[in-house]
Short mmCIF file of C-alpha atoms in Angstrom, two decimals:
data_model
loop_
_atom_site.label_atom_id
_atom_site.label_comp_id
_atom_site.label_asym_id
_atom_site.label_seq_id
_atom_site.Cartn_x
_atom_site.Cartn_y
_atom_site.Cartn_z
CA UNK A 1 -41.58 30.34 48.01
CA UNK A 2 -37.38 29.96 47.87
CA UNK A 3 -38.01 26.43 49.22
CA UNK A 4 -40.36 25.58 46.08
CA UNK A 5 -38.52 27.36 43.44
CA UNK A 6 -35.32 25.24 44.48
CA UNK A 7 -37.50 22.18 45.21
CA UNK A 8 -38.47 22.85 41.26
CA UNK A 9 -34.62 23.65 40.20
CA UNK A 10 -34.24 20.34 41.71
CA UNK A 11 -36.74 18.20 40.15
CA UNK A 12 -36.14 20.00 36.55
CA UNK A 13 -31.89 19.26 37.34
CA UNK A 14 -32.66 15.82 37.96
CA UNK A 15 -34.90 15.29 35.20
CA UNK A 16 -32.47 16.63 32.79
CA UNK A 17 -29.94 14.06 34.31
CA UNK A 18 -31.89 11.09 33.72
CA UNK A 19 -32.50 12.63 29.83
CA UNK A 20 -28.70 12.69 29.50
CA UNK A 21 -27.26 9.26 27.68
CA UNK A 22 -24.84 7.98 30.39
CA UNK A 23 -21.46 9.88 30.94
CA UNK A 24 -19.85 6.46 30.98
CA UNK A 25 -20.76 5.67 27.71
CA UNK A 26 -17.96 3.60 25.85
CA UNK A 27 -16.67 5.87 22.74
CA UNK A 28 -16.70 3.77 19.43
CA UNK A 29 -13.99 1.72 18.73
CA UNK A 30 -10.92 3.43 16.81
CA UNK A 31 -9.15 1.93 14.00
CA UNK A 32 -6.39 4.08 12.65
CA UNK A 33 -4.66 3.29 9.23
CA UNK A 34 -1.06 4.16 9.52
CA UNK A 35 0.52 4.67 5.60
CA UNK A 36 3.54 5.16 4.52
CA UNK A 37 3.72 8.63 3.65
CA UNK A 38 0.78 11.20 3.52
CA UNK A 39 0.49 12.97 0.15
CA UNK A 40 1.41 10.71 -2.05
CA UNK A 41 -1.56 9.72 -4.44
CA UNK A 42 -1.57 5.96 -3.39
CA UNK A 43 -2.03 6.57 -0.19
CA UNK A 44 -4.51 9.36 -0.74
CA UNK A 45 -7.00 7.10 -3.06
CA UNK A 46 -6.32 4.72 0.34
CA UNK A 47 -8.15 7.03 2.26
CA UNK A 48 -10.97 7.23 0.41
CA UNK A 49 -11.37 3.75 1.55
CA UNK A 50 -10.78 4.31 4.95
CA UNK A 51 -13.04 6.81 5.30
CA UNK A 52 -15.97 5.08 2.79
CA UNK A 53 -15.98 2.24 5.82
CA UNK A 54 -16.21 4.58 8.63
CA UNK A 55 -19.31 6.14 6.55
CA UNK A 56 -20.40 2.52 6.02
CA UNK A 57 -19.88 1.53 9.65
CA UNK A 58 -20.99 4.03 11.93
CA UNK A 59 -20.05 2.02 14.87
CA UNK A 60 -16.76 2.83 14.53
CA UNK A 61 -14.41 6.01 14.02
CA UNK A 62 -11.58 5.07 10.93
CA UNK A 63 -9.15 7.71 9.67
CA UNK A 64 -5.39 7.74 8.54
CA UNK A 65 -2.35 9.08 9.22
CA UNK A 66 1.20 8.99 8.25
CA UNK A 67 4.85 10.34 7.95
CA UNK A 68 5.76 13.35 5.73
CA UNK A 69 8.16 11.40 4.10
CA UNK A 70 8.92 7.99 3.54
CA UNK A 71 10.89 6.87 6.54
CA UNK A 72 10.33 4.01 8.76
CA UNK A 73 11.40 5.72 11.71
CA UNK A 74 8.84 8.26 11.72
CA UNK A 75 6.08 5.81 11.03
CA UNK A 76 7.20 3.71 13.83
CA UNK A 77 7.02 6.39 16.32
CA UNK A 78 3.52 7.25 15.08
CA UNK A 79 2.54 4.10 15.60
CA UNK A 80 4.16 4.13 19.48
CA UNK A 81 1.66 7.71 20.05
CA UNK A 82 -0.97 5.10 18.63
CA UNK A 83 -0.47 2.64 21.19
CA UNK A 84 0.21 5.23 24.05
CA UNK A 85 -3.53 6.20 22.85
CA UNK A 86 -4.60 2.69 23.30
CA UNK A 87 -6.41 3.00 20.30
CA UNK A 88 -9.21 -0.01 19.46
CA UNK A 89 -6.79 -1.05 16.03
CA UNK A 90 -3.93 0.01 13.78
CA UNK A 91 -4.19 -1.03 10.43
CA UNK A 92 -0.49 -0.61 8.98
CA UNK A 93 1.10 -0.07 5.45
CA UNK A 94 4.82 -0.37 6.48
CA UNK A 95 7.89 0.99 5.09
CA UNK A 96 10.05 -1.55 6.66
CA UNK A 97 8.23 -4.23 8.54
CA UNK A 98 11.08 -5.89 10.28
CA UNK A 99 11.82 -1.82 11.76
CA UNK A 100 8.43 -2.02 13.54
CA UNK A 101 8.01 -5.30 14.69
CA UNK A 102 8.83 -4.13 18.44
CA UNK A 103 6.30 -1.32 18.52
CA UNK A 104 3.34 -3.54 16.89
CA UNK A 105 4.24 -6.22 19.62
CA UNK A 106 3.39 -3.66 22.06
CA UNK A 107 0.56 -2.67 20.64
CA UNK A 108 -0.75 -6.09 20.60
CA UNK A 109 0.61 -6.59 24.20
CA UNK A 110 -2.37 -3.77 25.05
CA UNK A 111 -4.78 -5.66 23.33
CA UNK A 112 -4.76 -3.58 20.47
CA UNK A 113 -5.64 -5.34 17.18
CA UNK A 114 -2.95 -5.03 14.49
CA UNK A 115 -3.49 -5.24 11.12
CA UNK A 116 -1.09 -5.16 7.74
CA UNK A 117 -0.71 -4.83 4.46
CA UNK A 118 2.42 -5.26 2.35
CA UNK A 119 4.21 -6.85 5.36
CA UNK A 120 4.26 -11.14 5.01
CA UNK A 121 7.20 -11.39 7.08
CA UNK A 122 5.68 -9.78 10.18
CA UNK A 123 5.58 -11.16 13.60
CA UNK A 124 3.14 -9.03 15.44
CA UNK A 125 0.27 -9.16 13.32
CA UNK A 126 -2.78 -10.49 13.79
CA UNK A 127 -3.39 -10.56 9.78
CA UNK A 128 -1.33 -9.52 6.95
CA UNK A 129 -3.65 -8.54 3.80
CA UNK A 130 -1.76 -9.18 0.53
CA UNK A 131 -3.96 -7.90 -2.78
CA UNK A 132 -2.20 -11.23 -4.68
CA UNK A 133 0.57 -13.15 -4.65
CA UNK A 134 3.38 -11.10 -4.63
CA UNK A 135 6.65 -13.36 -6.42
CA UNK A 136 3.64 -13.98 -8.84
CA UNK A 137 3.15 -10.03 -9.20
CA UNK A 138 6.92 -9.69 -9.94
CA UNK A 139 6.87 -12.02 -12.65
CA UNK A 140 4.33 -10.39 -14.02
CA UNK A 141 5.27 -7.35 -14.50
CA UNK A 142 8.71 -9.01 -15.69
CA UNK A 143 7.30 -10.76 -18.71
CA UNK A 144 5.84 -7.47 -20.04
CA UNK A 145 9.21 -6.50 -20.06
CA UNK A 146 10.53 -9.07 -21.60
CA UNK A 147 8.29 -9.08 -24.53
CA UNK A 148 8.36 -5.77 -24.68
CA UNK A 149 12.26 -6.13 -24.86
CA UNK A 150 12.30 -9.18 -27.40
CA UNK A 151 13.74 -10.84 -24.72
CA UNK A 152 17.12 -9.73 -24.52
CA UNK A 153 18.79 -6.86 -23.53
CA UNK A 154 19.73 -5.10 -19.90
CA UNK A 155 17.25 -4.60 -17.56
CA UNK A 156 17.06 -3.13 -13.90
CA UNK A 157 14.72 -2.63 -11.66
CA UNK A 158 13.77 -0.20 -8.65
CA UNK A 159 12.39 -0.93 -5.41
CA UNK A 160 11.04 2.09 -2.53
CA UNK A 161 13.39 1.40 -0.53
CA UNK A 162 15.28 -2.21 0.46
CA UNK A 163 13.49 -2.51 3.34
CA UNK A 164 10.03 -2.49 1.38
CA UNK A 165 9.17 -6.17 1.30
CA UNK A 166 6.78 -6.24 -0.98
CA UNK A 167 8.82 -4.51 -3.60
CA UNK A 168 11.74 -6.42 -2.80
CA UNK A 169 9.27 -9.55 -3.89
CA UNK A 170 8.43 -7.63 -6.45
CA UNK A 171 11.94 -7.31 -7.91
CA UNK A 172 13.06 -11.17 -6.78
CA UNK A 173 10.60 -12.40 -9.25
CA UNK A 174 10.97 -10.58 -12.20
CA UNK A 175 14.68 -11.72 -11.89
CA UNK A 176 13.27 -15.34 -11.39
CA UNK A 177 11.07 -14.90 -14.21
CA UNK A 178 14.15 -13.10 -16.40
CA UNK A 179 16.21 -16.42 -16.07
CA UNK A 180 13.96 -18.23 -18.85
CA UNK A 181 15.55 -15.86 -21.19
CA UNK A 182 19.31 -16.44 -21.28
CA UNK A 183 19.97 -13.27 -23.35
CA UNK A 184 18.27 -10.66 -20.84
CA UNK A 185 21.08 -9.01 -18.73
CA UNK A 186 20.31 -8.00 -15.16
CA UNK A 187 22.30 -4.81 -14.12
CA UNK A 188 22.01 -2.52 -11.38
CA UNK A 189 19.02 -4.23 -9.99
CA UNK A 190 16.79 -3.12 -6.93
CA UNK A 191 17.85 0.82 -6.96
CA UNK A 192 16.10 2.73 -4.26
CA UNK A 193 13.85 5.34 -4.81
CA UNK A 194 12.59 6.27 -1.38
CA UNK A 195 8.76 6.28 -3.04
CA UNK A 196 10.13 9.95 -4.58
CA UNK A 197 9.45 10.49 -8.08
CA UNK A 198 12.84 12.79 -8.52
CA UNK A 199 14.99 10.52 -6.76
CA UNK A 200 13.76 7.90 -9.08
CA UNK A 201 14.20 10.23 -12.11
CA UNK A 202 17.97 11.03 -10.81
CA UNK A 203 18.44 7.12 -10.68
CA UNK A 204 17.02 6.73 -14.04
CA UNK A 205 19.22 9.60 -15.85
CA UNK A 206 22.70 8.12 -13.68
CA UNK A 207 21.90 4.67 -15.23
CA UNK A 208 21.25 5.49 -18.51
CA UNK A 209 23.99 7.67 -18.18
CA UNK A 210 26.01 4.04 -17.10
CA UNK A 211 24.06 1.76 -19.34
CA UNK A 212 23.50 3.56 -22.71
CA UNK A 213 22.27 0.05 -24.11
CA UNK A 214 19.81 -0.94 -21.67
CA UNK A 215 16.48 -1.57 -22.75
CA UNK A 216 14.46 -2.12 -19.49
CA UNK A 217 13.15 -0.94 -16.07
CA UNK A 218 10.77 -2.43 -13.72
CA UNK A 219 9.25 -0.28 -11.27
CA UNK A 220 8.37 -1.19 -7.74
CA UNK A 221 6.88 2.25 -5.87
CA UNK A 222 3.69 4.03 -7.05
CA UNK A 223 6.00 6.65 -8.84
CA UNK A 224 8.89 4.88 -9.86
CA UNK A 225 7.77 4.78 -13.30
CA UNK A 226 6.62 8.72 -13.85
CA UNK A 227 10.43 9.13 -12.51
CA UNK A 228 11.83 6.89 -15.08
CA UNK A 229 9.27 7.88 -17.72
CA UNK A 230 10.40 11.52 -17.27
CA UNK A 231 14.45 10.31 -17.42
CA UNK A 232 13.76 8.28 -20.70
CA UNK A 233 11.73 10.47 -22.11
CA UNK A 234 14.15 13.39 -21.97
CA UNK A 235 16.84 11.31 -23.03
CA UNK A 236 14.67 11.03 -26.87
CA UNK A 237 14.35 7.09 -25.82
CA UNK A 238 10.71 6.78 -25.85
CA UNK A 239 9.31 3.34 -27.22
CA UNK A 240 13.21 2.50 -27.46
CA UNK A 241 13.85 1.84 -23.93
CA UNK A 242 10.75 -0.53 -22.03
CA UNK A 243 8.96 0.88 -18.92
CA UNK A 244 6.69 -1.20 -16.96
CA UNK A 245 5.93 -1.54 -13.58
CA UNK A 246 3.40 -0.25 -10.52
CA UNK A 247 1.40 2.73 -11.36
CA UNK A 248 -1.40 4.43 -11.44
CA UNK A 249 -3.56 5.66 -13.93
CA UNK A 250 -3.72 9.88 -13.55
CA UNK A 251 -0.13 9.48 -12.52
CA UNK A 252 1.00 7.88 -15.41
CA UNK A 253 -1.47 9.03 -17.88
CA UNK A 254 1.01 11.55 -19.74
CA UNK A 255 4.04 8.72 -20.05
CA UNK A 256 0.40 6.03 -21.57
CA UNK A 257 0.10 8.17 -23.99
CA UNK A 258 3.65 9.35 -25.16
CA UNK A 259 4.50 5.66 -25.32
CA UNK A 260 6.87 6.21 -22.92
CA UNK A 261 5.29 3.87 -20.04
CA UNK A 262 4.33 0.84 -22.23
CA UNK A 263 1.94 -0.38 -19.19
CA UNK A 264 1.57 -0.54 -15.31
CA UNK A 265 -0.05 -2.78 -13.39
CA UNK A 266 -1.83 -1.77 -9.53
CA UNK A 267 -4.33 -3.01 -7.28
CA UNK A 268 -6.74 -0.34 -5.89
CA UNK A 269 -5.89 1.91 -3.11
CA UNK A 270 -9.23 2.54 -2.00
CA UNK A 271 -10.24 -1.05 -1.70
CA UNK A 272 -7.17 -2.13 0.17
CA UNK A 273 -8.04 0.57 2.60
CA UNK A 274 -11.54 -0.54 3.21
CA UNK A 275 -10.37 -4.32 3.43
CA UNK A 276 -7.92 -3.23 6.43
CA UNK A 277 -10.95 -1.43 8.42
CA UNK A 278 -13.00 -4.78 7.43
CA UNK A 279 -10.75 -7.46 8.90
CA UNK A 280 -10.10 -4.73 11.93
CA UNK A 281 -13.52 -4.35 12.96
CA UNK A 282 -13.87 -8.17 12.45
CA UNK A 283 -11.19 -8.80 14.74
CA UNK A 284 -12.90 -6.28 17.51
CA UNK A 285 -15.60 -8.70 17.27
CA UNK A 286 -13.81 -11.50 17.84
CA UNK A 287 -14.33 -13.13 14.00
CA UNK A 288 -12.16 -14.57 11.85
CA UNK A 289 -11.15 -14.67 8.25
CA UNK A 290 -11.45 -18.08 6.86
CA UNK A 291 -9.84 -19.66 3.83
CA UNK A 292 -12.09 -18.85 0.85
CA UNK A 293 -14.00 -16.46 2.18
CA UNK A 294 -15.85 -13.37 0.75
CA UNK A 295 -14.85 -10.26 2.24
CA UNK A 296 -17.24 -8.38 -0.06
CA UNK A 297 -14.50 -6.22 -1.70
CA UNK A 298 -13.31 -6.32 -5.18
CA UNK A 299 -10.88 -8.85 -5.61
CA UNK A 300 -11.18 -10.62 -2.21
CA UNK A 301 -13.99 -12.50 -3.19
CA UNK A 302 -12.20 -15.67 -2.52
CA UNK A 303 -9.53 -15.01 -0.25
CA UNK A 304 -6.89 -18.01 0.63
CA UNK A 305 -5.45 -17.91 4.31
CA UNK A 306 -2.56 -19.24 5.69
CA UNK A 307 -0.55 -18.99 8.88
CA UNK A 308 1.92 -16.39 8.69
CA UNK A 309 5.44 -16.23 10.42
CA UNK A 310 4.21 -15.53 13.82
CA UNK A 311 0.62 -16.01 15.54
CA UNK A 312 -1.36 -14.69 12.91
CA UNK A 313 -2.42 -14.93 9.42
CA UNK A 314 -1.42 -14.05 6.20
CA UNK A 315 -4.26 -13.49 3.83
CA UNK A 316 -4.04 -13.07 0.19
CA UNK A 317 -7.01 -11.57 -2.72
CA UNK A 318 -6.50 -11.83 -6.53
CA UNK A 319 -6.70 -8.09 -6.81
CA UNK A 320 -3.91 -6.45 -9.66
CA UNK A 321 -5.38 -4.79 -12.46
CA UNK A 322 -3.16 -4.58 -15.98
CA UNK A 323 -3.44 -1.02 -17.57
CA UNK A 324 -2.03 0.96 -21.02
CA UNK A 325 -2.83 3.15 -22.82
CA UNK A 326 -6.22 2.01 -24.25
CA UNK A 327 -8.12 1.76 -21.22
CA UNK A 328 -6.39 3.38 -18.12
CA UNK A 329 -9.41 6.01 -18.73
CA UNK A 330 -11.77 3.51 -17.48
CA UNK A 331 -10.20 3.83 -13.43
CA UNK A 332 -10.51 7.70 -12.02
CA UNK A 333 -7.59 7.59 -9.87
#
């Protein structure tokens, strides 16, 4: 009888083996979003797109991470744990591109796939996602201002930090766009904010403070403008000094609708961070983005492609969105 009941312990053991999906199975392939800083709104509404496409895609795990403050060192050592966890793909929202182009050339050493957004001038990507042009986005936001101002006056503008491409594009062509107005005055331009709504403030109360005259500032982080809406609007200068630059709506709702933010212009969080996990996953499966393609997101409908600096590609959607105060109600974020 001990010789059939372990005969039977056996037989059921084995059976429950063979049941069992195989311990070698290959975990789904990671792609990890790496932002700028975590808490911030932007990058919050980001993650809802992050994690929408890993609900969309369950053959993959997404999710995002990021420094506690804006600083390009501490995303760039995140990024090295990434790559010491051989994850599947980083999708990356740098502070300072050219500080991480060591650590993403690593990454892609390991056959990790690298994707970016905000970051034209990197090397070691694969693809660089750009929501629109982004001299075009500058200029933009510049000719608000400069029919807001009646095109003249001073006029400044704010950037993250210096090292923030994008912004710094952002700020190069307003200026360029400033020059067909002879009588608009450029002082002060590109001050630093560190994506920090009370440095930004503190910037804004030291240059009106310098500038008692001036009649404009472009914004170039997410909260540049509730720090300079706050300054100016303390200062009695509301709808006497312009403010117009990147925003979004909750944010900037109070500063719509005092007239102290005369507009702000954005492209959606969410989507950008669904687009990254799209064109990761495509690259895991070895497909490509092509010039006027539809990547089935709002605003890259028609995407144009083009080599970028290095290997890879830089590819850019038609994706900014104009907002004031009579409709930033219609966008929940």
């Amino acid at each position: 009888m001990p010789m059939i009941r372990k005969l039977t312990a056996l037989a059921v053991a084995l059976g429950a083996l063979c049941a069992a999906p195989p311990l070698l199975a290959k975990d789904a392939p990671s792609i990890v979003t790496v932002v700028k800083i975590t808490g911030e709104n932007w990058f919050t509404r980001m993650n809802e797109g992050v994690v929408a496409y890993g609900r969309d895609n369950p053959g993959v795990t997404t999710s995002e991470i990021g420094p506690a403050k804006a600083d390009a060192a501490q995303q760039g050592r995140l990024i090295e744990d990434l790559v010491a966890r051989n994850v599947s793909a980083i999708a990356v929202v740098p502070m300072d591109p050219s500080a991480i182009e060591g650590v993403l050339k690593r990454a892609m050493d390991r056959g990790i796939k690298v994707v970016t957004h905000e970051g034209d001038s990197l090397k070691n990507t694969l693809v660089d996602i750009e929501a629109f042009d982004n001299t075009a986005f500058g200029a933009h936001f510049n000719e608000q201002l400069a029919q807001c101002m009646g095109k003249s006056g001073k006029w400044t503008s704010f950037v993250g930090s210096l090292g923030s491409l994008t912004h710094v594009q952002w700020a190069d062509g307003g200026a360029e766009n400033a020059k067909k107005y002879p009588q608009m005055q450029l002082v002060s331009p590109k001050n630093e904010s560190f994506n920090d709504a009370n440095r930004a403030y503190e910037k804004a109360r030291e240059i009106l403070r310098k500038y008692p005259d001036i009649k404009g500032f472009q914004g170039g982080s997410a909260i540049d403008v509730i720090g300079i809406g706050r300054a100016v609007e303390e200062a009695g200068l509301s709808g006497k000094v312009c403010v117009i630059g990147l925003g979004l709506p909750k944010d900037t709702s109070k500063y719509l609708e005092s007239g102290t933010v005369q507009s702000i212009s954005f492209w959606d969080p969410k989507d950008a961070g669904y687009i990254m996990n799209k064109v990761a996953q495509m690259l895991l499966e070895g497909k490509q983005v092509t010039d006027g393609m539809d990547l089935g997101v709002p605003g890259y409908n028609k995407v144009s492609v083009k080599k970028g600096p290095g290997k890879g590609i830089i590819v850019t959607g038609q994706a900014w969105v104009d907002v004031n105060k009579s409709n930033y109600r219609q966008y929940p974020f």
